Amino acid sequence: MTEDVRRKLGLRPVINVSGTMTSLGASIVVPEAIAAMSEILPQFVEINDLQRKASAVIARLTGAEAGYVTASCSAGISLAVAGAMTGDNLLTIERLPDQTPVRNEVIIQMGHIVSYGAPVDQAIRLAGAEPVVIGQATSTHRFHMENAITDKTAAAVYVVSHHVVDYGLLNLIEFVEIAHAKGVPVIVDAASEYDLRIFLAQGADLVLYSGHKFLGGPTSGIVAGRKELVRHAFLQNLGIGRGMKVGKESVYGVMAALEAWEKRDHAGIRERESGYLRLWKETLDGRPGVHAVIDPDPTKNPLDRLRVGIIAEEAHITAWDLASALANGDQPIIVRDHEVEHHYFYLDPCNLHPGQETTVARRLAEELDKARASNEVIATPFESRSRHRFDGLLRWPD
Ligand SMILES: *Cc1c(COP(=O)(O)O)cnc(C)c1O
């Protein structure tokens, strides 16, 4: 590797075992996308023609009729919803989000209103649409959805994510069936999913992916699906989409990342990642109060993670204090800690550079040895952790 740019900038050289996180710089961009971006950056292109080329690549990989590239999957939600409301009426497009079209309601299950760093329902409201929330946190039935669809319904949004409630809700096939029976298009947020075809195959009208997650492209969003709906979302570039634009480098970078994805040695990568998990598990097995289990991805992506459960009294440290100790070292290691109040965190193997797995194993052993050697249990009350969650951000840039 060339000299680490982070050293030059005075940034901490973090090792990412958290997953694909915007807050950590998303993913390792694949060499094909980096090369494509450098190649196109000095040239002028007619951007809508470039997007036409992107449409063809997106269509080939997803099975969609058409597609285009925008700033992010989050932008894709706003733009897809906007398109479902405005159609190709350029005046309405220009007036969003103020002039709300006749059809301005968007159906979404309560158990799908999650935060991926910002709330899903805000991405809907940004377009000027009004979310119509159906069901309760852990239950949606057909009657909830059937009764919520009216003449004002513009679309229905379905979220696929480890963040959503994973039982008691309508699955995509039922959701589509109910929406289509009343002529309502279904938009699927599949930001973080590997399978580029399944949601359209299950009847979604539009599907949205992040370019910068598993695909390893530049920060971007992919909108794919029925040609007319894709066009209506694309036309938002004359309106609210302007603030969500991508440059030529991102469009071409995503095209290259998609083509690289098609050729990627998925089995080989999985094998390498399994090796990391085995190494970490061997490092942890037999340590008092530490239980390491290999867990499959909750939305069935072909990816496993190591769940590291901690019994504080035996390990002499809580799961969250261990996560903080790893994050505070000279080589900061950021673990996947969304559920850490349950006394476990995950180690995600999919964003590592080769060799970093041994640093992770060594640091785990060091911190656990140190905790065991201490006479007191290292146990910060969980409440104090949540109380200070946003301190740093609220002081930014200082
Ligand atoms: C990451 C994520 C998003 C946001 O994607 P961006 O491309 O980063 O805007 C939206 N929805 C889900 C389910 C996500 O996981």
Coordinates of C-alpha atoms and ligand atoms in Angstrom, one line a residue:
M1 CA 0.0 0.0 0.0
T2 CA 1.2 3.6 -0.6
E3 CA 1.7 5.8 2.4
D4 CA -1.5 5.9 4.4
V5 CA -3.3 9.1 3.6
R6 CA -4.7 9.1 7.1
R7 CA -1.3 9.6 8.6
K8 CA -0.8 12.6 6.3
L9 CA -4.1 14.1 7.4
G10 CA -3.7 13.3 11.1
L11 CA -6.7 11.0 11.1
R12 CA -6.9 7.8 13.2
P13 CA -6.1 4.7 11.2
V14 CA -9.3 2.8 12.0
I15 CA -9.8 -0.9 11.3
N16 CA -13.4 -1.5 10.3
V17 CA -15.0 -4.7 11.7
S18 CA -18.3 -2.8 12.0
G19 CA -19.7 -3.3 8.4
T20 CA -20.4 -0.8 5.7
M21 CA -20.8 2.4 7.7
T22 CA -21.2 5.9 6.3
S23 CA -19.6 7.2 9.5
L24 CA -16.4 5.2 8.7
G25 CA -16.2 5.9 5.0
A26 CA -18.5 3.2 3.6
S27 CA -16.5 0.4 1.9
I28 CA -13.2 -0.3 0.2
V29 CA -13.8 0.9 -3.3
V30 CA -12.8 -1.7 -5.9
P31 CA -9.9 -1.0 -8.1
E32 CA -12.0 -1.1 -11.2
A33 CA -14.2 1.8 -9.9
I34 CA -11.2 3.8 -8.9
A35 CA -9.7 3.4 -12.4
A36 CA -13.0 4.3 -14.1
M37 CA -13.3 7.5 -12.0
S38 CA -9.8 8.7 -12.8
E39 CA -10.4 8.0 -16.4
I40 CA -13.5 10.0 -16.8
L41 CA -12.8 12.9 -14.4
P42 CA -10.7 15.0 -16.9
Q43 CA -13.3 14.6 -19.8
F44 CA -16.5 16.3 -20.7
V45 CA -19.5 14.1 -21.3
E46 CA -23.2 14.6 -21.9
I47 CA -24.4 13.5 -18.6
N48 CA -27.8 12.2 -19.6
D49 CA -26.1 10.0 -22.2
L50 CA -23.7 8.7 -19.6
Q51 CA -26.8 7.9 -17.4
R52 CA -28.3 6.1 -20.4
K53 CA -25.2 3.9 -20.5
A54 CA -25.5 3.3 -16.7
S55 CA -29.2 2.4 -17.3
A56 CA -28.1 -0.4 -19.6
V57 CA -25.6 -1.8 -17.1
I58 CA -28.1 -1.5 -14.2
A59 CA -30.8 -3.2 -16.3
R60 CA -28.5 -6.1 -17.3
L61 CA -27.4 -6.8 -13.7
T62 CA -30.8 -6.3 -12.0
G63 CA -33.2 -7.5 -14.6
A64 CA -34.9 -4.1 -14.5
E65 CA -36.1 -2.3 -17.6
A66 CA -34.0 0.8 -16.7
G67 CA -32.0 2.4 -14.0
Y68 CA -29.9 5.5 -13.1
V69 CA -27.4 6.7 -10.5
T70 CA -28.1 9.3 -7.8
A71 CA -26.3 10.5 -4.8
S72 CA -27.3 7.8 -2.3
C73 CA -29.9 5.2 -1.6
S74 CA -31.5 7.7 0.8
A75 CA -31.7 10.2 -2.1
G76 CA -33.2 7.4 -4.1
I77 CA -36.1 7.0 -1.7
S78 CA -36.9 10.7 -2.0
L79 CA -36.6 10.7 -5.7
A80 CA -38.5 7.5 -6.3
V81 CA -41.3 8.8 -4.1
A82 CA -41.3 12.2 -5.9
G83 CA -41.5 10.5 -9.3
A84 CA -44.4 8.4 -8.2
M85 CA -46.2 11.7 -7.2
T86 CA -45.3 13.9 -10.1
G87 CA -45.1 11.6 -13.1
D88 CA -43.5 13.6 -15.9
N89 CA -45.2 16.9 -15.1
L90 CA -42.2 19.2 -15.2
L91 CA -44.0 22.1 -13.4
T92 CA -45.0 19.9 -10.5
I93 CA -41.4 18.6 -10.4
E94 CA -40.2 22.2 -10.1
R95 CA -42.6 23.0 -7.3
L96 CA -41.9 20.2 -5.0
P97 CA -42.1 19.9 -2.1
D98 CA -44.6 22.7 -1.7
Q99 CA -47.2 22.0 -4.2
T100 CA -48.3 18.6 -3.2
P101 CA -49.9 16.6 -6.1
V102 CA -53.3 15.0 -5.6
R103 CA -51.6 11.7 -4.9
N104 CA -49.2 12.4 -2.2
E105 CA -49.5 9.6 0.3
V106 CA -46.9 6.8 0.8
I107 CA -47.7 3.7 2.7
I108 CA -45.1 2.2 5.0
Q109 CA -45.2 -0.4 7.8
M110 CA -44.5 0.9 11.2
G111 CA -41.9 -1.8 11.7
H112 CA -40.0 -0.5 8.7
I113 CA -39.6 3.1 10.0
V114 CA -36.0 2.7 11.1
S115 CA -32.9 4.9 11.1
Y116 CA -30.1 4.0 8.8
G117 CA -28.3 7.2 10.1
A118 CA -31.4 9.3 9.3
P119 CA -35.1 8.3 9.5
V120 CA -36.6 6.4 6.5
D121 CA -39.8 8.5 6.9
Q122 CA -37.9 11.7 6.6
A123 CA -36.6 10.6 3.1
I124 CA -40.2 10.2 2.1
R125 CA -41.3 13.5 3.6
L126 CA -38.4 15.3 1.8
A127 CA -40.3 14.8 -1.4
G128 CA -43.3 16.5 0.0
A129 CA -45.1 13.2 0.5
E130 CA -47.0 12.2 3.5
P131 CA -46.1 8.8 5.0
V132 CA -49.2 6.7 6.0
V133 CA -48.0 4.4 8.7
I134 CA -49.7 1.0 8.8
G135 CA -49.8 -1.6 11.5
Q136 CA -47.9 -1.5 14.8
A137 CA -44.2 -2.0 15.6
T138 CA -44.3 -5.8 15.4
S139 CA -47.5 -6.5 13.5
T140 CA -49.0 -5.6 10.2
H141 CA -51.9 -7.4 8.7
R142 CA -53.4 -7.3 5.2
F143 CA -56.4 -5.3 6.5
H144 CA -54.1 -2.6 7.7
M145 CA -52.7 -2.1 4.2
E146 CA -55.9 -2.7 2.2
N147 CA -57.7 0.0 4.2
A148 CA -54.9 2.5 4.0
I149 CA -54.8 2.6 0.2
T150 CA -57.0 5.5 -1.2
D151 CA -57.2 7.7 -4.3
K152 CA -54.4 9.7 -2.7
T153 CA -51.9 6.8 -2.5
A154 CA -48.9 7.5 -4.7
A155 CA -46.7 4.6 -3.7
A156 CA -45.8 2.0 -1.0
V157 CA -42.3 1.8 0.4
Y158 CA -40.8 -1.5 1.7
V159 CA -37.5 -1.6 3.6
V160 CA -35.2 -4.6 3.6
S161 CA -32.7 -4.3 6.4
H162 CA -31.3 -5.9 9.5
H163 CA -32.7 -2.8 11.2
V164 CA -36.3 -3.6 10.5
V165 CA -38.6 -5.7 12.7
D166 CA -38.1 -9.2 11.4
Y167 CA -41.4 -10.9 12.4
G168 CA -45.1 -10.2 12.3
L169 CA -45.0 -7.9 9.3
L170 CA -46.1 -8.3 5.7
N171 CA -43.5 -9.9 3.5
L172 CA -42.6 -8.3 0.2
I173 CA -44.7 -10.8 -1.8
E174 CA -47.9 -10.0 0.2
F175 CA -47.1 -6.3 0.2
V176 CA -46.7 -6.2 -3.6
E177 CA -49.9 -8.3 -4.1
I178 CA -52.0 -5.9 -2.0
A179 CA -50.5 -2.8 -3.6
H180 CA -50.8 -4.0 -7.1
A181 CA -54.4 -5.1 -6.6
K182 CA -55.1 -1.3 -6.2
G183 CA -52.6 -0.1 -8.8
V184 CA -50.1 1.2 -6.3
P185 CA -46.3 1.0 -7.2
V186 CA -44.0 -0.6 -4.7
I187 CA -40.6 1.0 -4.0
V188 CA -38.1 -1.3 -2.2
D189 CA -35.2 0.1 -0.2
A190 CA -32.6 -2.7 -0.5
A191 CA -29.6 -0.4 0.2
S192 CA -27.5 -3.0 1.8
E193 CA -28.5 -6.2 0.0
Y194 CA -26.3 -8.4 -2.2
D195 CA -29.1 -9.8 -4.4
L196 CA -29.6 -7.4 -7.3
R197 CA -32.5 -9.3 -8.8
I198 CA -34.7 -10.9 -6.2
F199 CA -36.8 -7.8 -5.2
L200 CA -37.8 -7.0 -8.7
A201 CA -38.4 -10.7 -9.3
Q202 CA -40.8 -10.6 -6.4
G203 CA -42.8 -7.8 -8.0
A204 CA -41.2 -4.6 -6.8
D205 CA -41.7 -1.7 -9.3
L206 CA -38.5 0.1 -8.2
V207 CA -35.6 -1.1 -6.1
L208 CA -32.9 1.1 -4.6
Y209 CA -29.4 0.1 -3.7
S210 CA -26.4 1.9 -2.3
G211 CA -23.4 2.0 -4.7
H212 CA -21.0 2.3 -1.8
K213 CA -22.0 -0.7 0.3
F214 CA -21.3 -4.3 -0.9
L215 CA -20.8 -3.2 -4.4
G216 CA -17.6 -1.3 -3.5
G217 CA -18.5 1.7 -5.7
P218 CA -18.2 5.4 -5.0
T219 CA -20.8 7.0 -2.7
S220 CA -24.0 6.8 -4.8
G221 CA -27.4 5.3 -5.1
I222 CA -28.9 3.1 -7.7
V223 CA -32.6 3.3 -8.8
A224 CA -33.8 0.4 -10.9
G225 CA -37.1 -0.9 -12.1
R226 CA -39.9 -0.1 -14.5
K227 CA -38.8 2.3 -17.2
E228 CA -41.5 4.9 -16.7
L229 CA -41.1 5.1 -12.9
V230 CA -37.3 5.3 -13.3
R231 CA -37.8 8.1 -15.8
H232 CA -40.1 9.9 -13.4
A233 CA -37.5 9.7 -10.7
F234 CA -34.7 10.7 -13.1
L235 CA -36.7 13.9 -14.1
Q236 CA -36.4 15.1 -10.5
N237 CA -32.9 16.2 -11.5
L238 CA -34.7 19.3 -12.6
G239 CA -36.1 19.7 -9.1
I240 CA -35.3 18.3 -5.7
G241 CA -32.8 15.9 -7.2
R242 CA -30.5 18.8 -8.0
G243 CA -29.2 18.8 -4.4
M244 CA -28.7 15.1 -4.6
K245 CA -26.7 15.0 -7.8
V246 CA -23.8 12.8 -8.7
G247 CA -21.0 13.7 -11.0
K248 CA -19.8 11.8 -14.0
E249 CA -17.2 10.0 -11.9
S250 CA -19.8 8.5 -9.6
V251 CA -22.0 7.4 -12.5
Y252 CA -19.1 5.8 -14.3
G253 CA -17.6 4.5 -11.0
V254 CA -20.8 2.6 -10.2
M255 CA -21.0 1.2 -13.7
A256 CA -17.5 -0.2 -13.2
A257 CA -18.3 -1.5 -9.7
L258 CA -21.4 -3.3 -11.1
E259 CA -19.4 -4.9 -13.8
A260 CA -16.7 -5.9 -11.2
W261 CA -19.4 -7.3 -9.0
E262 CA -20.5 -9.6 -11.8
K263 CA -17.0 -11.0 -12.1
R264 CA -16.1 -11.0 -8.4
D265 CA -15.0 -14.3 -6.9
H266 CA -17.8 -14.4 -4.3
A267 CA -17.0 -17.9 -3.1
G268 CA -13.3 -17.0 -2.7
I269 CA -14.1 -13.9 -0.7
R270 CA -16.5 -15.8 1.5
E271 CA -13.8 -18.4 2.2
R272 CA -11.3 -15.7 3.1
E273 CA -13.9 -14.1 5.5
S274 CA -14.6 -17.5 7.0
G275 CA -10.9 -17.8 7.8
Y276 CA -11.0 -14.5 9.7
L277 CA -14.0 -15.6 11.7
R278 CA -12.2 -18.9 12.6
L279 CA -9.1 -17.0 13.7
W280 CA -11.1 -14.7 15.9
K281 CA -13.2 -17.5 17.3
E282 CA -10.0 -19.5 18.2
T283 CA -8.6 -16.4 19.9
L284 CA -11.7 -16.1 22.0
D285 CA -12.7 -19.7 22.7
G286 CA -12.0 -20.8 26.3
R287 CA -11.7 -17.3 27.7
P288 CA -13.8 -16.8 30.9
G289 CA -17.0 -15.0 30.2
V290 CA -16.5 -14.9 26.4
H291 CA -18.8 -16.7 24.0
A292 CA -18.1 -16.4 20.3
V293 CA -20.6 -17.8 17.8
I294 CA -20.7 -17.5 14.0
D295 CA -24.0 -16.0 13.0
P296 CA -25.5 -15.7 9.5
D297 CA -26.5 -12.3 8.2
P298 CA -30.1 -11.5 9.3
T299 CA -31.3 -10.6 5.8
K300 CA -29.7 -13.6 4.2
N301 CA -26.8 -11.9 2.5
P302 CA -24.0 -14.4 1.9
L303 CA -22.1 -13.2 4.9
D304 CA -21.4 -14.4 8.4
R305 CA -20.3 -12.4 11.4
L306 CA -18.8 -13.4 14.7
R307 CA -21.0 -12.6 17.7
V308 CA -18.9 -12.0 20.7
G309 CA -21.0 -12.4 23.9
I310 CA -19.5 -11.1 27.2
I311 CA -20.5 -12.0 30.8
A312 CA -19.0 -9.0 32.5
E313 CA -18.6 -10.7 35.9
E314 CA -16.4 -13.4 34.4
A315 CA -14.6 -11.4 31.7
H316 CA -14.1 -8.5 34.1
I317 CA -15.4 -6.1 31.5
T318 CA -18.7 -5.3 29.8
A319 CA -19.3 -5.8 26.1
W320 CA -19.6 -2.0 25.6
D321 CA -16.4 -1.2 27.6
L322 CA -14.6 -3.8 25.6
A323 CA -15.9 -2.2 22.4
S324 CA -14.7 1.2 23.7
A325 CA -11.3 -0.1 24.7
L326 CA -10.8 -1.5 21.1
A327 CA -11.9 1.7 19.6
N328 CA -9.5 3.8 21.8
G329 CA -6.3 2.0 21.0
D330 CA -3.4 3.2 18.8
Q331 CA -4.9 1.1 16.1
P332 CA -8.6 1.8 16.6
I333 CA -10.8 -1.2 16.0
I334 CA -14.5 -0.3 15.4
V335 CA -16.8 -3.2 16.1
R336 CA -20.5 -3.6 15.2
D337 CA -22.2 -2.6 18.4
H338 CA -25.9 -1.7 17.5
E339 CA -27.2 -4.3 20.0
V340 CA -24.5 -4.0 22.6
E341 CA -26.9 -3.5 25.5
H342 CA -27.7 -7.2 25.0
H343 CA -24.0 -7.9 26.1
Y344 CA -22.7 -8.8 22.7
F345 CA -21.2 -7.1 19.7
Y346 CA -20.3 -8.4 16.2
L347 CA -17.1 -8.6 14.3
D348 CA -17.9 -8.1 10.6
P349 CA -15.2 -9.5 8.2
C350 CA -16.3 -7.8 5.0
N351 CA -14.3 -4.6 5.1
L352 CA -10.9 -5.7 6.1
H353 CA -7.6 -5.3 4.3
P354 CA -5.6 -8.6 4.4
G355 CA -3.5 -8.7 7.5
Q356 CA -5.8 -6.6 9.6
E357 CA -7.5 -9.8 10.9
T358 CA -4.4 -10.6 13.0
T359 CA -4.4 -7.1 14.5
V360 CA -8.0 -7.6 15.5
A361 CA -7.2 -10.9 17.1
R362 CA -4.2 -9.5 19.0
R363 CA -6.1 -6.5 20.3
L364 CA -9.0 -8.7 21.5
A365 CA -6.6 -10.9 23.4
E366 CA -4.7 -7.9 24.9
E367 CA -7.9 -6.2 26.1
L368 CA -9.4 -9.4 27.5
D369 CA -6.1 -10.3 29.3
K370 CA -5.9 -6.8 30.7
A371 CA -9.5 -7.0 32.0
R372 CA -9.0 -10.4 33.6
A373 CA -5.9 -9.1 35.3
S374 CA -7.8 -6.2 36.8
N375 CA -9.4 -6.8 40.2
E376 CA -12.4 -4.8 39.5
V377 CA -15.0 -5.4 36.8
I378 CA -14.8 -2.7 34.2
A379 CA -18.4 -1.7 33.9
T380 CA -19.5 1.8 32.9
P381 CA -23.3 2.1 33.4
F382 CA -24.9 1.7 30.0
E383 CA -27.0 4.9 30.6
S384 CA -23.9 7.0 30.7
R385 CA -22.8 5.7 27.4
S386 CA -26.1 6.7 25.8
R387 CA -26.2 10.0 27.6
H388 CA -22.9 11.0 25.9
R389 CA -23.7 9.5 22.5
F390 CA -23.8 12.8 20.6
D391 CA -21.3 14.9 22.7
G392 CA -18.6 14.9 20.1
L393 CA -20.9 15.7 17.2
L394 CA -22.5 18.6 19.0
R395 CA -19.0 20.1 19.6
W396 CA -18.0 19.6 16.0
P397 CA -15.7 21.0 14.5
D398 CA -13.9 21.5 17.8
Ligands
LIG1 C1 -27.5 2.3 4.3 C2 -29.0 2.3 4.1 C3 -29.7 3.4 3.6 C4 -29.0 4.6 3.2 O1 -28.2 4.4 2.1 P1 -27.2 5.5 1.5 O2 -26.9 5.1 0.2 O3 -26.0 5.5 2.4 O4 -28.0 6.8 1.6 C5 -31.0 3.3 3.4 N1 -31.7 2.2 3.8 C6 -31.1 1.1 4.3 C7 -31.9 0.0 4.7 C8 -29.7 1.1 4.5 O5 -29.1 0.1 5.1

